[in-house]
Each structure stands twice: as structure tokens, then as C-alpha cells.
Amino acid sequence: MSTQLNAIVNARLQGRNGLHRLDISNGCFSGIAAQPHTTTAQEDELDAQGNLVTPAFVEPHIHLDAAMTAGEPRWNKSGTLFEGIECWSERKTTLSHDDVINRATQTLKLFAAHGIQYVRTHVDVTDPKLTALKAMLEVREQTSAFVDLQIVAFPQEGIWSFKNGRELMEESVRLGADVVGGIPHFEFTRDYGAESVRWLMELAHNNDRLVDVHCDEIDDPESRFLEVLAAEALRLDYGSRVSASHTCAMGSYNDAYCGRLFRLLKRAGLRFLSMPTESLHLQGRFDSYPKRRGITRVAELLDAGLKVAFGQDSIRDPWYPMGNGNMLRTLDVGLHACHMLGMSRIDRSIELITENGAAALDLEEYGIAEGMPARCIVQQGATPYEVLLGQMPVLASVRDGQILVRRKASQPEKDLML
Ligand code: FE2
């Protein structure tokens, strides 16, 4: 049974000193006020106990249709992206409607338990039957009480390089996909890749859809589809609705090229999604030593004023056998891998799994402010630094004023018998 709250008390907020009281009415925040002292929570109030309260987590890039299939029908032995696609291609032949619904729902519940209330999932539409897409459209409806789910029509095996690729993408949009995807670096030729980007941008623009392209997910410094995507976003004045996922190749571009590229990226204003755990695992596989990290230039993009968010990408699937749904794990790895453990970066790091993800999803109503839906989480820690140090599951997740998740604080040091 969920509880309707009238307020959250004893909350710490990012960028504000001291404790705060968040009033809630009709499922929305109706007031935010500083509290001079700790207060006792009433029955219809949630006590944040001096912990950090932030907007709910956003998972901006996951593949729910493949979730929980690691090892089926075989394990990815090389650990490469390309063997992952081969394993998935085999598993795809045994997909059923219920199989997709069960695994996707199970994963979304795991995410909800970790304070995620917004998810963008890619769904492979290089399947003549569109089995996974049709199932995911049902999942979107069935899970709407606890998660907002965006569905990307994702051409895993290419648009130009897969039979009827264009028709399958168009049909997916007709059926109700929210976002148009792409995978230009996997197309057979560079020309196919560039053509596919121009085509998918038109498809999205003409149908009022968002865009999220798997772009340059490869260590090849010659993979330069991001410039095509950004130029199209600029031409169509569509940057705030376009996400470039991965852009791993940018980690291998030379600085002179990046200097030119960043000029375009800033003008286009598109969003960036980086999946650090997945990229550390999949990239660098063709290197001996030194081995590249295979991650895009996260700090440099942020410093250029662009929005970057972290996502998990996979959870126990042919590409990545790990994952537990805790965004703090992804954030921790990302900050390490991107040389972002300076305290000013840490202080702002929660944005990478909240606000910046919301910007990528183009969410209009998001954040802790008067009039916004009362959707937030209570973390374990008073500051982003403490939250990151502990990486503990959220203490509470509130959605439209109702408690979705509530758990007791973990205090491992108190369990120690010394
Ligand atoms: Fe992906």
C-alpha cells in the first residue's frame, strides 16, 4: 500500500545550506522552505533525516529487450561489441512476447527499487516481426505507475545494412516508438552510415520524435558520424531533442579535430550519453598496450556547456554480464574513468544521473521546484561526496507524492563487532 505524503521534512538539497521542508499537495511540490531546526515528522510526512534529497534518477540508455539474457545461448567469449551482436542475433530467434515482457518488467522493478523513475530503452527493430518492440509498447503502459519509459526504435543490425531496415524503422515509429535510433558505425560502409544518419533525422523530424543514435561506439579515430549527426541537428534546429550515445571514438580523436568538432557541437546543442561501465568493458579490445579507455570526452563536453549523462547500457546481457541497477555504481566508475574526482566535479556529479539525463529525455516536468510533480529520492548521505562514498541504495523514492520505495539506512560500521 503506498502512502500519500503531505511533506518531506529534514531534507538537504543540492546547492542550498541547511535543512528544508518540501510541502506536497495534489502530487506536486507546493512549497520549499528552509527549516531552522530538525523537526519530528508527522504521520503523513517523510523524514529525510538530514539526507540529500534529489530528483529521481534517470536511466537514459538501457537495452531492456536484451536484459537478463547473459549466457543465452552462449557467453560472449571475446568481450567485444561485435561478438555481443552475434550472440544477440542468435538469442533473438527465440524471443517471444512474454519473454520480453517478463525480463523488461523484472528489470524495471529492479531499477525502481534503486530510485530510477525515468528510463529510455533501446529496442532492437531489426526483426521482421518486431516482437520486442510490440512487447515493450505493452510494458510502457503496464509499468507507468512507477516509471516513465521512452522507447527507441533501435536498428541493431543497421538501417542501410539490414533487409527492409528503413521500412522496419518507419513501422516502429507508426506503432508508437518515442525515439528514432541509429548505428552508423556498424553499417557496412561509411557512406551507408552517413546516409542512415541523414535519413533517420528526417524520419524523427517529420514525425515529431526524439533522436538517440548509437554513434561512433568504436575506438576507430576515423569513425566520425557525430559530425554528421550534429550538422543535421543544427540544420533542423533540433539539438535539444537529439542524443549522441557513446561517441567512444571521440576518446581517440586528435585534439586538432576535436577543436573543430566542438565548435559544431556547441552550436548544435545536442545531448551526450556515456555508458562508462559498458565502454570500459567493450572498448580497447583491439589494443595491446597502452589500452584506451574507450570513453568519450565527458569532462571536456561538460566544460563546453553541453549536457552529458551516464547510463548503464546493459544489465546482464550478451554485451555486459554485470549490472545491479544502482546508478551510483555507474557514476562512480564514470568519474574514475574520466578523471573527474576533483571535489568541484564530485559536488555536481549527481547531475550526471539526474538533470542531464532528464535533458536528454527532453522531460518538461522534472526537478525539485514548486509546481513540479513530487518525484524525488532520499539518498544515503548529506552531500554528493557522502552519497558517492557509500553508494548505498536510496532510502526512499517518492512519485507524485506517493512512497514507492522505503528502506532503513545501511550502517555497516555499526554491524562490526569490535
Ligand atoms: Fe546501447
GROMACS .gro file of C-alpha atoms and ligand atoms in nm:
model
  419
    1MET     CA    1   0.000   0.000   0.000
    2SER     CA    2   0.153   0.335  -0.093
    3THR     CA    3   0.125   0.638   0.133
    4GLN     CA    4   0.019   0.983   0.017
    5LEU     CA    5   0.259   1.236   0.163
    6ASN     CA    6   0.192   1.596   0.257
    7ALA     CA    7   0.555   1.685   0.310
    8ILE     CA    8   0.915   1.570   0.326
    9VAL     CA    9   1.098   1.714   0.624
   10ASN     CA   10   1.462   1.738   0.735
   11ALA     CA   11   1.581   1.728   0.375
   12ARG     CA   12   1.911   1.855   0.243
   13LEU     CA   13   1.904   1.992  -0.110
   14GLN     CA   14   2.182   2.037  -0.362
   15GLY     CA   15   2.313   2.393  -0.375
   16ARG     CA   16   2.132   2.503  -0.058
   17ASN     CA   17   2.256   2.516   0.300
   18GLY     CA   18   2.075   2.364   0.596
   19LEU     CA   19   1.759   2.157   0.627
   20HIS     CA   20   1.446   2.206   0.421
   21ARG     CA   21   1.079   2.117   0.427
   22LEU     CA   22   0.916   2.021   0.096
   23ASP     CA   23   0.539   2.059   0.104
   24ILE     CA   24   0.332   1.842  -0.129
   25SER     CA   25  -0.024   1.880  -0.243
   26ASN     CA   26  -0.209   1.707  -0.525
   27GLY     CA   27   0.105   1.510  -0.606
   28CYS     CA   28   0.315   1.821  -0.670
   29PHE     CA   29   0.563   2.022  -0.470
   30SER     CA   30   0.366   2.314  -0.328
   31GLY     CA   31   0.635   2.483  -0.122
   32ILE     CA   32   1.003   2.460  -0.033
   33ALA     CA   33   1.115   2.630   0.287
   34ALA     CA   34   1.428   2.636   0.500
   35GLN     CA   35   1.388   2.469   0.838
   36PRO     CA   36   1.570   2.631   1.128
   37HIS     CA   37   1.577   2.307   1.329
   38THR     CA   38   1.528   1.934   1.290
   39THR     CA   39   1.160   1.856   1.316
   40THR     CA   40   0.959   1.547   1.408
   41ALA     CA   41   0.781   1.406   1.107
   42GLN     CA   42   0.404   1.368   1.129
   43GLU     CA   43   0.226   1.054   1.006
   44ASP     CA   44   0.174   1.190   0.657
   45GLU     CA   45   0.529   1.325   0.631
   46LEU     CA   46   0.850   1.157   0.527
   47ASP     CA   47   1.156   1.218   0.744
   48ALA     CA   48   1.466   1.253   0.525
   49GLN     CA   49   1.680   1.251   0.844
   50GLY     CA   50   1.921   1.512   0.714
   51ASN     CA   51   1.999   1.318   0.398
   52LEU     CA   52   2.028   1.454   0.047
   53VAL     CA   53   1.700   1.467  -0.145
   54THR     CA   54   1.738   1.486  -0.522
   55PRO     CA   55   1.515   1.440  -0.824
   56ALA     CA   56   1.458   1.074  -0.911
   57PHE     CA   57   1.733   0.901  -1.106
   58VAL     CA   58   1.716   0.889  -1.485
   59GLU     CA   59   1.844   0.583  -1.672
   60PRO     CA   60   1.887   0.736  -2.019
   61HIS     CA   61   2.028   0.437  -2.207
   62ILE     CA   62   1.946   0.073  -2.148
   63HIS     CA   63   1.850  -0.225  -2.364
   64LEU     CA   64   1.559  -0.384  -2.181
   65ASP     CA   65   1.477  -0.629  -2.463
   66ALA     CA   66   1.815  -0.797  -2.407
   67ALA     CA   67   1.826  -0.756  -2.029
   68MET     CA   68   1.893  -1.068  -1.821
   69THR     CA   69   1.996  -1.284  -2.119
   70ALA     CA   70   2.371  -1.312  -2.047
   71GLY     CA   71   2.494  -1.659  -2.145
   72GLU     CA   72   2.193  -1.736  -2.367
   73PRO     CA   73   2.252  -1.920  -2.593
   74ARG     CA   74   2.625  -1.875  -2.527
   75TRP     CA   75   2.862  -1.642  -2.347
   76ASN     CA   76   3.044  -1.362  -2.527
   77LYS     CA   77   3.398  -1.501  -2.508
   78SER     CA   78   3.591  -1.219  -2.675
   79GLY     CA   79   3.409  -0.948  -2.479
   80THR     CA   80   3.374  -0.737  -2.794
   81LEU     CA   81   3.075  -0.537  -2.909
   82PHE     CA   82   3.071  -0.733  -3.232
   83GLU     CA   83   3.058  -1.079  -3.069
   84GLY     CA   84   2.785  -0.938  -2.844
   85ILE     CA   85   2.582  -0.851  -3.153
   86GLU     CA   86   2.639  -1.206  -3.288
   87CYS     CA   87   2.525  -1.367  -2.959
   88TRP     CA   88   2.220  -1.141  -2.952
   89SER     CA   89   2.139  -1.224  -3.312
   90GLU     CA   90   2.118  -1.593  -3.207
   91ARG     CA   91   1.915  -1.522  -2.892
   92LYS     CA   92   1.679  -1.301  -3.092
   93THR     CA   93   1.549  -1.602  -3.284
   94THR     CA   94   1.397  -1.740  -2.961
   95LEU     CA   95   1.238  -1.415  -2.844
   96SER     CA   96   0.873  -1.428  -2.752
   97HIS     CA   97   0.629  -1.159  -2.646
   98ASP     CA   98   0.606  -1.289  -2.287
   99ASP     CA   99   0.982  -1.345  -2.264
  100VAL     CA  100   1.044  -0.975  -2.339
  101ILE     CA  101   0.765  -0.853  -2.111
  102ASN     CA  102   0.885  -1.063  -1.817
  103ARG     CA  103   1.251  -0.967  -1.837
  104ALA     CA  104   1.184  -0.598  -1.908
  105THR     CA  105   0.935  -0.572  -1.621
  106GLN     CA  106   1.167  -0.753  -1.381
  107THR     CA  107   1.447  -0.511  -1.474
  108LEU     CA  108   1.228  -0.203  -1.439
  109LYS     CA  109   1.126  -0.317  -1.090
  110LEU     CA  110   1.492  -0.356  -1.001
  111PHE     CA  111   1.553  -0.004  -1.132
  112ALA     CA  112   1.258   0.135  -0.934
  113ALA     CA  113   1.400  -0.021  -0.617
  114HIS     CA  114   1.713   0.187  -0.684
  115GLY     CA  115   1.523   0.515  -0.725
  116ILE     CA  116   1.506   0.525  -1.105
  117GLN     CA  117   1.175   0.669  -1.227
  118TYR     CA  118   1.265   0.761  -1.585
  119VAL     CA  119   1.407   0.516  -1.837
  120ARG     CA  120   1.491   0.529  -2.206
  121THR     CA  121   1.525   0.185  -2.355
  122HIS     CA  122   1.653   0.094  -2.697
  123VAL     CA  123   1.461  -0.191  -2.860
  124ASP     CA  124   1.607  -0.384  -3.150
  125VAL     CA  125   1.380  -0.341  -3.452
  126THR     CA  126   1.595  -0.535  -3.698
  127ASP     CA  127   1.341  -0.813  -3.664
  128PRO     CA  128   1.077  -0.861  -3.934
  129LYS     CA  129   0.816  -0.943  -3.668
  130LEU     CA  130   0.908  -0.655  -3.436
  131THR     CA  131   0.842  -0.891  -3.146
  132ALA     CA  132   1.041  -0.697  -2.886
  133LEU     CA  133   0.901  -0.360  -2.989
  134LYS     CA  134   0.540  -0.475  -2.965
  135ALA     CA  135   0.606  -0.626  -2.622
  136MET     CA  136   0.785  -0.314  -2.500
  137LEU     CA  137   0.493  -0.092  -2.601
  138GLU     CA  138   0.282  -0.301  -2.360
  139VAL     CA  139   0.546  -0.278  -2.089
  140ARG     CA  140   0.539   0.103  -2.123
  141GLU     CA  141   0.167   0.101  -2.035
  142GLN     CA  142   0.183  -0.168  -1.768
  143THR     CA  143   0.464  -0.003  -1.570
  144SER     CA  144   0.357   0.361  -1.595
  145ALA     CA  145   0.264   0.376  -1.225
  146PHE     CA  146   0.629   0.352  -1.127
  147VAL     CA  147   0.834   0.454  -1.431
  148ASP     CA  148   0.817   0.683  -1.736
  149LEU     CA  149   0.951   0.471  -2.019
  150GLN     CA  150   1.073   0.604  -2.354
  151ILE     CA  151   1.119   0.354  -2.635
  152VAL     CA  152   1.385   0.392  -2.903
  153ALA     CA  153   1.342   0.218  -3.237
  154PHE     CA  154   1.697   0.086  -3.250
  155PRO     CA  155   1.830  -0.078  -3.568
  156GLN     CA  156   2.087  -0.308  -3.402
  157GLU     CA  157   2.199  -0.459  -3.734
  158GLY     CA  158   2.179  -0.136  -3.932
  159ILE     CA  159   1.927   0.061  -4.135
  160TRP     CA  160   2.108   0.050  -4.467
  161SER     CA  161   2.277  -0.286  -4.399
  162PHE     CA  162   1.970  -0.485  -4.289
  163LYS     CA  163   1.699  -0.607  -4.524
  164ASN     CA  164   1.399  -0.373  -4.511
  165GLY     CA  165   1.578  -0.165  -4.246
  166ARG     CA  166   1.406   0.157  -4.344
  167GLU     CA  167   1.059   0.003  -4.354
  168LEU     CA  168   1.108  -0.153  -4.010
  169MET     CA  169   1.211   0.184  -3.865
  170GLU     CA  170   0.910   0.356  -4.020
  171GLU     CA  171   0.676   0.086  -3.895
  172SER     CA  172   0.822   0.116  -3.545
  173VAL     CA  173   0.751   0.488  -3.542
  174ARG     CA  174   0.396   0.422  -3.663
  175LEU     CA  175   0.345   0.167  -3.384
  176GLY     CA  176   0.446   0.419  -3.119
  177ALA     CA  177   0.822   0.437  -3.064
  178ASP     CA  178   0.908   0.766  -2.893
  179VAL     CA  179   1.261   0.797  -3.024
  180VAL     CA  180   1.440   0.722  -3.353
  181GLY     CA  181   1.773   0.540  -3.319
  182GLY     CA  182   2.066   0.453  -3.542
  183ILE     CA  183   2.401   0.276  -3.553
  184PRO     CA  184   2.607   0.437  -3.832
  185HIS     CA  185   2.946   0.290  -3.728
  186PHE     CA  186   2.803  -0.061  -3.773
  187GLU     CA  187   2.669   0.000  -4.125
  188PHE     CA  188   2.868  -0.175  -4.399
  189THR     CA  189   3.028   0.142  -4.537
  190ARG     CA  190   3.099   0.498  -4.431
  191ASP     CA  191   2.855   0.620  -4.695
  192TYR     CA  192   2.581   0.393  -4.563
  193GLY     CA  193   2.649   0.528  -4.213
  194ALA     CA  194   2.626   0.894  -4.314
  195GLU     CA  195   2.318   0.831  -4.528
  196SER     CA  196   2.147   0.649  -4.242
  197VAL     CA  197   2.204   0.944  -4.008
  198ARG     CA  198   2.058   1.195  -4.253
  199TRP     CA  199   1.762   0.967  -4.316
  200LEU     CA  200   1.682   0.894  -3.950
  201MET     CA  201   1.699   1.264  -3.863
  202GLU     CA  202   1.438   1.337  -4.129
  203LEU     CA  203   1.223   1.048  -4.003
  204ALA     CA  204   1.231   1.188  -3.649
  205HIS     CA  205   1.179   1.547  -3.753
  206ASN     CA  206   0.887   1.467  -3.981
  207ASN     CA  207   0.716   1.260  -3.711
  208ASP     CA  208   0.791   1.483  -3.411
  209ARG     CA  209   1.009   1.219  -3.244
  210LEU     CA  210   1.327   1.242  -3.037
  211VAL     CA  211   1.658   1.103  -3.168
  212ASP     CA  212   1.913   0.885  -2.991
  213VAL     CA  213   2.189   0.741  -3.208
  214HIS     CA  214   2.449   0.482  -3.107
  215CYS     CA  215   2.721   0.699  -3.255
  216ASP     CA  216   3.085   0.603  -3.306
  217GLU     CA  217   3.081   0.325  -3.045
  218ILE     CA  218   3.422   0.211  -3.159
  219ASP     CA  219   3.786   0.302  -3.090
  220ASP     CA  220   3.844   0.391  -3.455
  221PRO     CA  221   3.952   0.759  -3.470
  222GLU     CA  222   3.826   0.767  -3.829
  223SER     CA  223   3.469   0.698  -3.716
  224ARG     CA  224   3.323   1.046  -3.748
  225PHE     CA  225   2.947   1.016  -3.766
  226LEU     CA  226   2.899   1.253  -3.473
  227GLU     CA  227   2.982   1.546  -3.700
  228VAL     CA  228   2.710   1.431  -3.942
  229LEU     CA  229   2.456   1.396  -3.660
  230ALA     CA  230   2.546   1.735  -3.512
  231ALA     CA  231   2.534   1.908  -3.851
  232GLU     CA  232   2.186   1.763  -3.913
  233ALA     CA  233   2.071   1.867  -3.564
  234LEU     CA  234   2.193   2.219  -3.634
  235ARG     CA  235   2.035   2.231  -3.980
  236LEU     CA  236   1.698   2.121  -3.844
  237ASP     CA  237   1.733   2.327  -3.523
  238TYR     CA  238   1.670   2.006  -3.333
  239GLY     CA  239   1.969   1.981  -3.096
  240SER     CA  240   1.778   1.969  -2.767
  241ARG     CA  241   1.588   1.665  -2.896
  242VAL     CA  242   1.893   1.473  -3.020
  243SER     CA  243   2.117   1.248  -2.810
  244ALA     CA  244   2.451   1.111  -2.924
  245SER     CA  245   2.510   0.789  -2.732
  246HIS     CA  246   2.859   0.653  -2.664
  247THR     CA  247   3.074   0.864  -2.903
  248CYS     CA  248   3.364   0.642  -2.785
  249ALA     CA  249   3.573   0.735  -3.089
  250MET     CA  250   3.599   1.088  -2.951
  251GLY     CA  251   3.833   0.941  -2.690
  252SER     CA  252   4.065   0.857  -2.982
  253TYR     CA  253   4.023   1.174  -3.192
  254ASN     CA  254   4.320   1.408  -3.212
  255ASP     CA  255   4.293   1.745  -3.043
  256ALA     CA  256   4.305   1.946  -3.365
  257TYR     CA  257   3.999   1.762  -3.500
  258CYS     CA  258   3.821   1.794  -3.164
  259GLY     CA  259   3.886   2.168  -3.167
  260ARG     CA  260   3.692   2.193  -3.492
  261LEU     CA  261   3.426   1.942  -3.384
  262PHE     CA  262   3.347   2.116  -3.054
  263ARG     CA  263   3.265   2.438  -3.239
  264LEU     CA  264   2.989   2.249  -3.420
  265LEU     CA  265   2.875   2.057  -3.110
  266LYS     CA  266   2.826   2.378  -2.911
  267ARG     CA  267   2.625   2.536  -3.190
  268ALA     CA  268   2.412   2.224  -3.237
  269GLY     CA  269   2.349   2.184  -2.862
  270LEU     CA  270   2.281   1.812  -2.876
  271ARG     CA  271   2.291   1.586  -2.565
  272PHE     CA  272   2.555   1.324  -2.486
  273LEU     CA  273   2.511   0.990  -2.319
  274SER     CA  274   2.812   0.796  -2.198
  275MET     CA  275   2.799   0.444  -2.059
  276PRO     CA  276   3.129   0.409  -1.871
  277THR     CA  277   3.098   0.056  -1.730
  278GLU     CA  278   2.997  -0.085  -2.067
  279SER     CA  279   3.258   0.107  -2.264
  280LEU     CA  280   3.542   0.013  -2.029
  281HIS     CA  281   3.440  -0.349  -2.080
  282LEU     CA  282   3.379  -0.345  -2.458
  283GLN     CA  283   3.628  -0.091  -2.592
  284GLY     CA  284   4.006  -0.118  -2.607
  285ARG     CA  285   3.965  -0.479  -2.720
  286PHE     CA  286   4.178  -0.434  -3.030
  287ASP     CA  287   4.457  -0.259  -2.841
  288SER     CA  288   4.762  -0.427  -2.695
  289TYR     CA  289   4.929  -0.178  -2.459
  290PRO     CA  290   4.869   0.104  -2.393
  291LYS     CA  291   4.496   0.023  -2.388
  292ARG     CA  292   4.249   0.302  -2.445
  293ARG     CA  293   3.956   0.355  -2.211
  294GLY     CA  294   3.714   0.393  -2.500
  295ILE     CA  295   3.513   0.666  -2.331
  296THR     CA  296   3.411   0.998  -2.479
  297ARG     CA  297   3.546   1.331  -2.355
  298VAL     CA  298   3.297   1.375  -2.072
  299ALA     CA  299   3.473   1.649  -1.875
  300GLU     CA  300   3.553   1.848  -2.188
  301LEU     CA  301   3.193   1.828  -2.312
  302LEU     CA  302   3.064   1.946  -1.973
  303ASP     CA  303   3.318   2.229  -1.969
  304ALA     CA  304   3.194   2.332  -2.313
  305GLY     CA  305   2.848   2.376  -2.159
  306LEU     CA  306   2.698   2.062  -2.312
  307LYS     CA  307   2.476   1.819  -2.122
  308VAL     CA  308   2.627   1.476  -2.057
  309ALA     CA  309   2.456   1.196  -1.868
  310PHE     CA  310   2.571   0.849  -1.767
  311GLY     CA  311   2.372   0.533  -1.836
  312GLN     CA  312   2.416   0.162  -1.767
  313ASP     CA  313   2.357   0.046  -2.128
  314SER     CA  314   2.330  -0.322  -2.036
  315ILE     CA  315   2.228  -0.533  -1.749
  316ARG     CA  316   2.339  -0.896  -1.769
  317ASP     CA  317   2.315  -0.930  -2.146
  318PRO     CA  318   2.539  -1.050  -2.434
  319TRP     CA  319   2.744  -0.731  -2.420
  320TYR     CA  320   2.793  -0.696  -2.045
  321PRO     CA  321   2.744  -0.972  -1.784
  322MET     CA  322   2.726  -0.741  -1.482
  323GLY     CA  323   2.493  -0.469  -1.352
  324ASN     CA  324   2.270  -0.425  -1.047
  325GLY     CA  325   2.055  -0.123  -1.129
  326ASN     CA  326   2.238   0.111  -0.891
  327MET     CA  327   2.316   0.433  -1.081
  328LEU     CA  328   2.570   0.529  -0.815
  329ARG     CA  329   2.788   0.240  -0.929
  330THR     CA  330   2.779   0.372  -1.287
  331LEU     CA  331   2.851   0.725  -1.166
  332ASP     CA  332   3.144   0.608  -0.953
  333VAL     CA  333   3.305   0.420  -1.242
  334GLY     CA  334   3.244   0.710  -1.481
  335LEU     CA  335   3.403   0.967  -1.252
  336HIS     CA  336   3.709   0.743  -1.213
  337ALA     CA  337   3.743   0.665  -1.582
  338CYS     CA  338   3.701   1.028  -1.688
  339HIS     CA  339   3.944   1.181  -1.436
  340MET     CA  340   3.660   1.361  -1.262
  341LEU     CA  341   3.733   1.309  -0.893
  342GLY     CA  342   3.814   1.674  -0.822
  343MET     CA  343   3.580   1.798  -0.546
  344SER     CA  344   3.408   2.055  -0.766
  345ARG     CA  345   3.324   1.775  -1.013
  346ILE     CA  346   3.205   1.546  -0.732
  347ASP     CA  347   2.982   1.821  -0.593
  348ARG     CA  348   2.800   1.845  -0.926
  349SER     CA  349   2.820   1.479  -1.019
  350ILE     CA  350   2.464   1.380  -0.924
  351GLU     CA  351   2.353   1.588  -1.225
  352LEU     CA  352   2.505   1.320  -1.449
  353ILE     CA  353   2.242   1.070  -1.335
  354THR     CA  354   1.955   1.313  -1.279
  355GLU     CA  355   1.916   1.652  -1.451
  356ASN     CA  356   2.139   1.585  -1.750
  357GLY     CA  357   1.957   1.259  -1.818
  358ALA     CA  358   1.628   1.447  -1.793
  359ALA     CA  359   1.759   1.694  -2.052
  360ALA     CA  360   1.843   1.406  -2.286
  361LEU     CA  361   1.495   1.263  -2.242
  362ASP     CA  362   1.361   1.616  -2.308
  363LEU     CA  363   1.148   1.599  -1.993
  364GLU     CA  364   0.946   1.915  -1.942
  365GLU     CA  365   0.847   1.849  -1.581
  366TYR     CA  366   1.146   1.742  -1.379
  367GLY     CA  367   1.323   1.865  -1.067
  368ILE     CA  368   1.256   1.978  -0.715
  369ALA     CA  369   1.071   2.307  -0.752
  370GLU     CA  370   0.730   2.444  -0.667
  371GLY     CA  371   0.467   2.320  -0.910
  372MET     CA  372   0.672   2.022  -1.030
  373PRO     CA  373   0.546   1.666  -0.977
  374ALA     CA  374   0.665   1.546  -0.635
  375ARG     CA  375   0.911   1.289  -0.767
  376CYS     CA  376   1.231   1.257  -0.571
  377ILE     CA  377   1.461   1.023  -0.386
  378VAL     CA  378   1.622   1.028  -0.045
  379GLN     CA  379   1.984   0.925  -0.073
  380GLN     CA  380   2.211   0.790   0.199
  381GLY     CA  381   2.440   1.081   0.277
  382ALA     CA  382   2.416   1.454   0.341
  383THR     CA  383   2.630   1.560   0.044
  384PRO     CA  384   2.707   1.423  -0.303
  385TYR     CA  385   3.051   1.321  -0.167
  386GLU     CA  386   2.897   1.117   0.115
  387VAL     CA  387   2.644   0.964  -0.122
  388LEU     CA  388   2.920   0.859  -0.360
  389LEU     CA  389   3.143   0.723  -0.086
  390GLY     CA  390   2.867   0.494   0.040
  391GLN     CA  391   2.698   0.401  -0.290
  392MET     CA  392   2.408   0.276  -0.076
  393PRO     CA  393   2.061   0.211  -0.213
  394VAL     CA  394   1.818   0.503  -0.181
  395LEU     CA  395   1.629   0.533   0.148
  396ALA     CA  396   1.309   0.636  -0.026
  397SER     CA  397   1.165   0.701  -0.368
  398VAL     CA  398   0.862   0.926  -0.393
  399ARG     CA  399   0.649   0.954  -0.705
  400ASP     CA  400   0.370   1.210  -0.732
  401GLY     CA  401   0.366   1.233  -0.354
  402GLN     CA  402   0.337   0.857  -0.300
  403ILE     CA  403   0.609   0.645  -0.145
  404LEU     CA  404   0.728   0.384  -0.396
  405VAL     CA  405   1.031   0.262  -0.202
  406ARG     CA  406   1.131   0.291   0.161
  407ARG     CA  407   1.416   0.117   0.340
  408LYS     CA  408   1.620   0.151   0.655
  409ALA     CA  409   1.961   0.318   0.644
  410SER     CA  410   2.255   0.083   0.599
  411GLN     CA  411   2.515   0.133   0.869
  412PRO     CA  412   2.784  -0.126   0.804
  413GLU     CA  413   3.020   0.019   1.066
  414LYS     CA  414   2.757  -0.049   1.332
  415ASP     CA  415   2.742  -0.415   1.235
  416LEU     CA  416   3.110  -0.457   1.313
  417MET     CA  417   3.160  -0.639   1.646
  418LEU     CA  418   3.474  -0.451   1.754
  419FE2     FE  419   2.347   0.081  -2.625
   0.00000   0.00000   0.00000
